Short mmCIF file of C-alpha atoms and ligand atoms in Angstrom, two decimals:
data_model
loop_
_atom_site.label_atom_id
_atom_site.label_comp_id
_atom_site.label_asym_id
_atom_site.label_seq_id
_atom_site.Cartn_x
_atom_site.Cartn_y
_atom_site.Cartn_z
CA MET A 293 12.68 -28.20 4.23
CA ILE A 294 9.14 -28.44 5.55
CA LEU A 295 6.91 -30.06 2.94
CA SER A 296 3.56 -28.67 1.88
CA ALA A 297 0.64 -30.97 1.11
CA LYS A 298 1.42 -30.40 -2.57
CA ALA A 299 4.97 -31.72 -2.27
CA ARG A 300 6.20 -33.85 -5.16
CA VAL A 301 7.43 -37.25 -4.00
CA ALA A 302 9.81 -39.75 -5.58
CA GLY A 303 12.14 -42.43 -4.23
CA VAL A 304 14.46 -45.33 -4.93
CA MET A 305 13.41 -48.97 -4.81
CA GLY A 306 16.07 -51.50 -3.90
CA TRP A 307 16.72 -54.52 -1.70
CA PRO A 308 18.63 -53.73 0.35
CA VAL A 309 18.38 -50.02 -0.23
CA ALA A 310 20.37 -48.75 2.76
CA HIS A 311 23.58 -48.50 0.71
CA SER A 312 22.01 -46.30 -1.98
CA ARG A 313 23.45 -42.82 -2.40
CA SER A 314 20.45 -41.63 -4.37
CA PRO A 315 18.47 -40.15 -1.41
CA ARG A 316 21.49 -38.03 -0.49
CA LEU A 317 22.04 -37.01 -4.10
CA HIS A 318 18.43 -36.05 -4.88
CA GLY A 319 18.04 -34.57 -1.38
CA TRP A 320 20.94 -32.21 -2.06
CA TRP A 321 19.38 -30.98 -5.29
CA LEU A 322 15.94 -30.56 -3.68
CA LYS A 323 17.48 -28.39 -0.98
CA HIS A 324 19.76 -26.52 -3.37
CA TYR A 325 16.89 -25.57 -5.69
CA GLY A 326 14.42 -24.97 -2.82
CA ILE A 327 11.90 -27.46 -4.22
CA ASP A 328 8.80 -28.54 -2.32
CA GLY A 329 9.56 -32.22 -2.74
CA ALA A 330 10.95 -35.36 -1.14
CA TYR A 331 12.99 -38.32 -2.32
CA VAL A 332 12.84 -41.36 -0.06
CA PRO A 333 14.47 -44.80 0.20
CA LEU A 334 11.98 -47.60 -0.52
CA ALA A 335 13.11 -51.01 0.77
CA VAL A 336 11.14 -53.35 -1.49
CA PRO A 337 11.72 -57.11 -1.20
CA PRO A 338 11.81 -59.07 -4.47
CA ASP A 339 8.37 -60.63 -4.01
CA GLY A 340 6.81 -57.19 -3.53
CA VAL A 341 8.28 -55.37 -6.49
CA ILE A 342 5.26 -55.54 -8.84
CA ASP A 343 2.85 -54.33 -6.13
CA ALA A 344 5.27 -51.60 -5.11
CA VAL A 345 5.63 -50.26 -8.66
CA ARG A 346 1.85 -50.21 -9.21
CA ALA A 347 1.40 -48.48 -5.84
CA LEU A 348 3.53 -45.54 -7.03
CA ALA A 349 0.56 -44.18 -9.00
CA THR A 350 -1.94 -44.94 -6.23
CA LEU A 351 0.17 -43.09 -3.68
CA GLY A 352 0.66 -40.09 -5.92
CA PHE A 353 4.40 -40.54 -6.40
CA ARG A 354 5.92 -38.74 -9.39
CA GLY A 355 8.10 -41.78 -9.96
CA ALA A 356 11.10 -43.66 -8.66
CA ASN A 357 14.56 -44.89 -9.35
CA VAL A 358 15.11 -48.62 -9.43
CA THR A 359 18.29 -50.26 -8.26
CA VAL A 360 19.68 -53.74 -7.60
CA PRO A 361 18.09 -56.31 -7.80
CA HIS A 362 14.91 -54.91 -9.35
CA LYS A 363 15.99 -53.32 -12.64
CA GLU A 364 14.60 -56.12 -14.80
CA ALA A 365 11.87 -57.35 -12.43
CA VAL A 366 9.92 -54.06 -12.59
CA ILE A 367 9.34 -54.30 -16.35
CA PRO A 368 6.10 -56.37 -16.29
CA ALA A 369 4.50 -53.74 -14.02
CA LEU A 370 5.12 -50.88 -16.47
CA ASP A 371 2.88 -49.62 -19.27
CA ARG A 372 5.71 -48.67 -21.60
CA LEU A 373 9.47 -48.42 -21.92
CA ASP A 374 11.63 -45.81 -23.62
CA ALA A 375 14.03 -46.92 -26.36
CA ALA A 376 17.04 -47.15 -24.01
CA ALA A 377 15.20 -49.32 -21.46
CA ARG A 378 14.00 -51.58 -24.26
CA ARG A 379 17.47 -52.01 -25.71
CA ILE A 380 19.22 -52.38 -22.37
CA GLY A 381 16.47 -54.67 -21.05
CA ALA A 382 16.47 -52.93 -17.67
CA VAL A 383 14.86 -49.89 -16.04
CA ASN A 384 16.47 -47.49 -13.57
CA THR A 385 13.93 -44.65 -13.71
CA ILE A 386 10.11 -44.79 -13.54
CA LEU A 387 7.82 -41.90 -14.42
CA VAL A 388 4.20 -41.75 -13.30
CA HIS A 389 2.32 -39.81 -15.97
CA GLU A 390 -0.71 -37.55 -15.32
CA ASP A 391 -3.08 -40.29 -16.48
CA GLY A 392 -1.56 -42.74 -13.99
CA THR A 393 0.35 -44.77 -16.58
CA LEU A 394 3.89 -45.87 -15.79
CA GLU A 395 6.88 -45.38 -18.07
CA GLY A 396 10.21 -47.13 -17.59
CA ARG A 397 13.39 -45.45 -18.72
CA ASN A 398 17.04 -46.32 -18.54
CA THR A 399 19.45 -43.45 -17.96
CA ASP A 400 22.53 -45.50 -17.01
CA GLY A 401 24.02 -45.27 -20.50
CA PHE A 402 23.31 -41.54 -20.59
CA GLY A 403 25.05 -41.21 -17.20
CA PHE A 404 28.05 -43.15 -18.46
CA VAL A 405 28.54 -41.01 -21.57
CA GLU A 406 27.81 -37.70 -19.80
CA ASN A 407 30.40 -38.56 -17.15
CA LEU A 408 33.08 -38.94 -19.82
CA ARG A 409 31.91 -35.91 -21.85
CA THR A 410 31.90 -33.60 -18.86
CA SER A 411 35.12 -34.94 -17.32
CA VAL A 412 37.31 -34.79 -20.44
CA SER A 413 36.75 -31.81 -22.70
CA GLY A 414 36.36 -32.78 -26.32
CA TRP A 415 35.80 -36.47 -25.56
CA LYS A 416 33.90 -38.28 -28.28
CA ALA A 417 32.94 -41.95 -28.49
CA ALA A 418 33.60 -41.71 -32.23
CA ALA A 419 37.30 -40.96 -31.63
CA GLY A 420 38.38 -44.60 -31.82
CA PRO A 421 37.94 -48.19 -30.69
CA ALA A 422 36.61 -48.88 -27.20
CA VAL A 423 37.49 -51.90 -25.07
CA VAL A 424 34.80 -53.01 -22.63
CA LEU A 425 35.69 -55.57 -19.99
CA GLY A 426 32.80 -57.52 -18.45
CA ALA A 427 29.38 -58.61 -19.71
CA GLY A 428 27.08 -58.24 -16.68
CA GLY A 429 24.13 -55.89 -16.25
CA ALA A 430 26.32 -52.79 -16.12
CA ALA A 431 28.11 -53.66 -19.36
CA ARG A 432 24.81 -53.69 -21.22
CA ALA A 433 24.09 -50.00 -20.62
CA VAL A 434 27.69 -49.08 -21.46
CA LEU A 435 27.60 -50.99 -24.77
CA VAL A 436 24.30 -49.48 -25.88
CA ALA A 437 25.47 -45.98 -24.95
CA LEU A 438 28.81 -46.34 -26.75
CA ALA A 439 27.19 -47.81 -29.87
CA ASP A 440 24.58 -45.01 -29.92
CA ALA A 441 27.26 -42.37 -29.36
CA GLY A 442 29.07 -43.57 -32.49
CA ALA A 443 31.93 -45.76 -31.24
CA PRO A 444 33.41 -47.17 -34.47
CA GLU A 445 34.44 -50.44 -32.81
CA ILE A 446 33.73 -51.97 -29.42
CA ARG A 447 35.91 -54.87 -28.31
CA LEU A 448 33.98 -56.83 -25.71
CA LEU A 449 35.85 -59.24 -23.45
CA ASN A 450 34.44 -61.27 -20.60
CA ARG A 451 35.90 -64.02 -18.46
CA THR A 452 33.01 -66.21 -19.59
CA ARG A 453 33.09 -65.70 -23.35
CA GLU A 454 29.59 -67.13 -23.98
CA ARG A 455 28.07 -64.40 -21.85
CA ALA A 456 29.75 -61.75 -24.02
CA GLU A 457 28.54 -63.51 -27.18
CA ARG A 458 25.00 -63.59 -25.85
CA LEU A 459 25.10 -59.94 -24.86
CA ALA A 460 26.47 -58.86 -28.25
CA GLY A 461 23.72 -60.89 -29.96
CA GLU A 462 20.99 -59.35 -27.84
CA LEU A 463 22.00 -55.78 -28.61
CA GLY A 464 20.23 -56.11 -31.93
CA CYS A 465 22.37 -53.68 -33.88
CA GLY A 466 22.51 -56.02 -36.89
CA LEU A 467 25.26 -55.91 -39.47
CA SER A 468 26.34 -52.40 -38.52
CA CYS A 469 26.99 -53.58 -34.95
CA PRO A 470 30.38 -52.29 -33.80
CA VAL A 471 30.71 -54.96 -31.06
CA ARG A 472 33.39 -57.63 -31.55
CA VAL A 473 33.77 -60.33 -28.93
CA LEU A 474 37.34 -61.34 -28.08
CA ASP A 475 38.75 -63.92 -25.68
CA TRP A 476 39.44 -62.85 -22.09
CA SER A 477 42.95 -64.28 -22.51
CA ALA A 478 43.55 -61.73 -25.30
CA ARG A 479 42.80 -58.70 -23.10
CA ALA A 480 46.31 -57.24 -22.98
CA GLY A 481 46.60 -57.25 -26.79
CA ALA A 482 43.05 -55.99 -27.27
CA LEU A 483 44.16 -52.62 -25.83
CA GLU A 484 46.28 -51.84 -28.87
CA GLY A 485 45.03 -48.75 -30.68
CA ALA A 486 42.15 -48.27 -28.23
CA ALA A 487 40.81 -44.80 -27.45
CA LEU A 488 38.82 -45.93 -24.42
CA LEU A 489 39.09 -48.69 -21.82
CA VAL A 490 36.07 -49.40 -19.61
CA ASN A 491 36.00 -51.81 -16.69
CA THR A 492 32.50 -53.05 -15.90
CA THR A 493 33.61 -56.15 -13.98
CA THR A 494 33.54 -56.36 -10.20
CA GLN A 495 37.34 -56.59 -10.19
CA GLY A 496 38.87 -53.66 -8.33
CA MET A 497 35.80 -53.08 -6.21
CA ALA A 498 36.37 -52.96 -2.45
CA GLY A 499 36.65 -56.55 -1.23
CA HIS A 500 37.58 -57.90 -4.68
CA PRO A 501 41.04 -58.45 -6.18
CA PRO A 502 42.30 -55.82 -8.64
CA LEU A 503 41.56 -56.16 -12.33
CA ASP A 504 44.21 -58.38 -13.85
CA VAL A 505 45.13 -56.63 -17.10
CA ALA A 506 48.49 -55.35 -18.35
CA LEU A 507 48.17 -51.82 -19.76
CA ASP A 508 51.43 -51.82 -21.77
CA ALA A 509 49.72 -51.94 -25.18
CA LEU A 510 47.24 -49.16 -24.35
CA PRO A 511 48.00 -45.84 -26.12
CA ARG A 512 48.89 -43.07 -23.62
CA THR A 513 46.07 -40.96 -24.99
CA ALA A 514 43.39 -43.57 -24.23
CA LEU A 515 40.80 -42.65 -21.63
CA VAL A 516 40.44 -45.19 -18.84
CA THR A 517 37.28 -45.45 -16.77
CA ASP A 518 35.85 -47.75 -14.17
CA ILE A 519 32.17 -47.88 -13.40
CA VAL A 520 32.99 -48.96 -9.84
CA TYR A 521 33.21 -46.04 -7.39
CA THR A 522 33.98 -47.92 -4.19
CA PRO A 523 36.88 -47.24 -3.97
CA LEU A 524 36.82 -44.04 -5.99
CA GLU A 525 40.32 -44.69 -7.29
CA THR A 526 40.45 -48.36 -8.24
CA PRO A 527 43.81 -50.07 -8.86
CA LEU A 528 43.03 -49.80 -12.60
CA LEU A 529 42.56 -46.03 -12.42
CA ARG A 530 45.71 -45.68 -10.31
CA ALA A 531 47.72 -47.70 -12.85
CA ALA A 532 46.27 -45.60 -15.68
CA ALA A 533 47.11 -42.32 -13.94
CA ALA A 534 50.65 -43.57 -13.17
CA ARG A 535 51.31 -43.94 -16.91
CA ARG A 536 49.59 -40.57 -17.52
CA ASN A 537 46.50 -41.85 -19.26
CA PRO A 538 43.44 -39.70 -18.63
CA ALA A 539 41.33 -41.51 -16.01
CA VAL A 540 37.71 -40.94 -14.95
CA ASP A 541 36.15 -42.54 -11.88
CA GLY A 542 32.69 -44.04 -11.75
CA LEU A 543 30.99 -41.65 -9.34
CA GLY A 544 30.07 -39.25 -12.12
CA MET A 545 28.01 -41.97 -13.85
CA LEU A 546 25.85 -42.21 -10.73
CA LEU A 547 25.47 -38.43 -10.53
CA HIS A 548 24.63 -37.96 -14.21
CA GLN A 549 22.21 -40.90 -14.50
CA ALA A 550 20.11 -39.16 -11.84
CA ARG A 551 19.58 -35.94 -13.84
CA PRO A 552 16.75 -36.99 -16.20
CA GLY A 553 14.66 -38.48 -13.37
CA PHE A 554 15.06 -35.43 -11.16
CA GLU A 555 14.04 -33.13 -14.00
CA ALA A 556 10.98 -35.22 -14.88
CA TRP A 557 9.75 -35.52 -11.28
CA PHE A 558 10.64 -32.15 -9.85
CA GLY A 559 10.58 -29.89 -12.92
CA ARG A 560 14.10 -28.57 -12.75
CA ALA A 561 17.18 -29.63 -14.75
CA PRO A 562 19.80 -30.19 -12.04
CA LYS A 563 23.54 -29.59 -12.35
CA VAL A 564 26.34 -31.94 -11.37
CA THR A 565 28.91 -29.85 -9.49
CA ALA A 566 32.09 -30.45 -7.49
CA GLU A 567 30.17 -29.51 -4.35
CA LEU A 568 27.50 -32.15 -5.05
CA ARG A 569 30.18 -34.72 -5.71
CA ARG A 570 31.86 -33.99 -2.37
CA PHE A 571 28.55 -34.12 -0.54
CA VAL A 572 27.61 -37.52 -2.02
CA LEU A 573 31.07 -38.91 -1.24
CA GLU A 574 30.91 -37.73 2.38
CA GLY A 575 27.81 -39.92 2.75
CA GLY A 576 30.14 -42.92 3.00
P1 ATR B 1852 26.46 -56.64 -12.89
O1 ATR B 1852 25.23 -57.24 -13.48
O2 ATR B 1852 26.17 -55.75 -11.73
O3 ATR B 1852 27.35 -56.00 -13.90
P2 ATR B 1852 27.50 -59.32 -12.66
O4 ATR B 1852 26.42 -59.78 -13.54
O5 ATR B 1852 27.78 -60.09 -11.44
O6 ATR B 1852 27.27 -57.83 -12.19
O7 ATR B 1852 28.80 -59.17 -13.55
C1 ATR B 1852 30.04 -59.12 -12.99
C2 ATR B 1852 31.08 -59.06 -14.11
O8 ATR B 1852 32.36 -59.16 -13.51
C3 ATR B 1852 30.95 -60.21 -15.10
O9 ATR B 1852 31.35 -59.74 -16.37
C4 ATR B 1852 31.95 -61.22 -14.54
O10 ATR B 1852 32.45 -62.14 -15.46
P3 ATR B 1852 31.68 -63.56 -15.71
O11 ATR B 1852 30.55 -63.26 -16.62
O12 ATR B 1852 32.71 -64.42 -16.30
O13 ATR B 1852 31.23 -64.01 -14.34
C5 ATR B 1852 33.04 -60.28 -14.09
N1 ATR B 1852 33.94 -60.91 -13.11
C6 ATR B 1852 33.64 -61.27 -11.86
N2 ATR B 1852 34.72 -61.83 -11.27
C7 ATR B 1852 35.73 -61.82 -12.19
C8 ATR B 1852 37.11 -62.25 -12.20
N3 ATR B 1852 37.67 -62.81 -11.14
N4 ATR B 1852 37.82 -62.05 -13.33
C9 ATR B 1852 37.26 -61.48 -14.42
N5 ATR B 1852 35.98 -61.05 -14.48
C10 ATR B 1852 35.23 -61.22 -13.37
#
């Protein structure tokens, strides 16, 4: 649409940013809701990230999303963080307030849980133990979201065990912390009695070997999800579907994490629909 001079503007900061699906996603909503607004890719090199974040207010941006590799680097440029960003230690959404102050939020965990809730009717984190594979940046948001959503037990396994130990320690959930770190070599057995299996490792992503885990001990009712969405159906999700476990791909996490930012910047609570999903996928 043709913008007026009052158009609301937001964008996504990344380096590189050309692979980001966010402009297509937010662009679809802007068009669908007929909003006088724009959402643009912002290619920000690492040494320019602090200046770029501060410039959001100067330029009159409503805010921005933040993607790889800037999610932690933007923090010193922000005036405050919401509880999720503080606990996850990373920001994916920035809001410029009326007074020019900058707030960092993290909606990745929200996106993760909403994807499962909306894909599988009646899904609840509290239903049983969760197994989370991987302890990188993506695992952090998943762990916080699952703990906050009431998962009674979270079994965390990472190839490098120390990294999982460190992550569990940093979550700061004290004695009531549901996270238990197990050895990577124990991953097949760790699936016993699980209600949810989440892959946050890079295994199964295009160009990487498949995730090496035997699903035999996993109950048939357990939900299996991968936060990777390239390919949409990872070998893990295919193996899960073949044994009739419910399986949810990672694209929905991307779509749902975008909702709070869009609403804050453009004043409309957007819906995730099958049509939107198709449109974002067609973007390659
Ligand atoms: P991100 O921050 O985006 O999640 P990352 O920090 O590179 O990405 O994390 C990648 C995850 O995939 C890590 O948990 C990594 O395990 P290590 O901490 O041991 O590196 C995991 N990973 C990568 N290659 C793996 C492999 N061949 N087998 C098992 N896990 C692997």
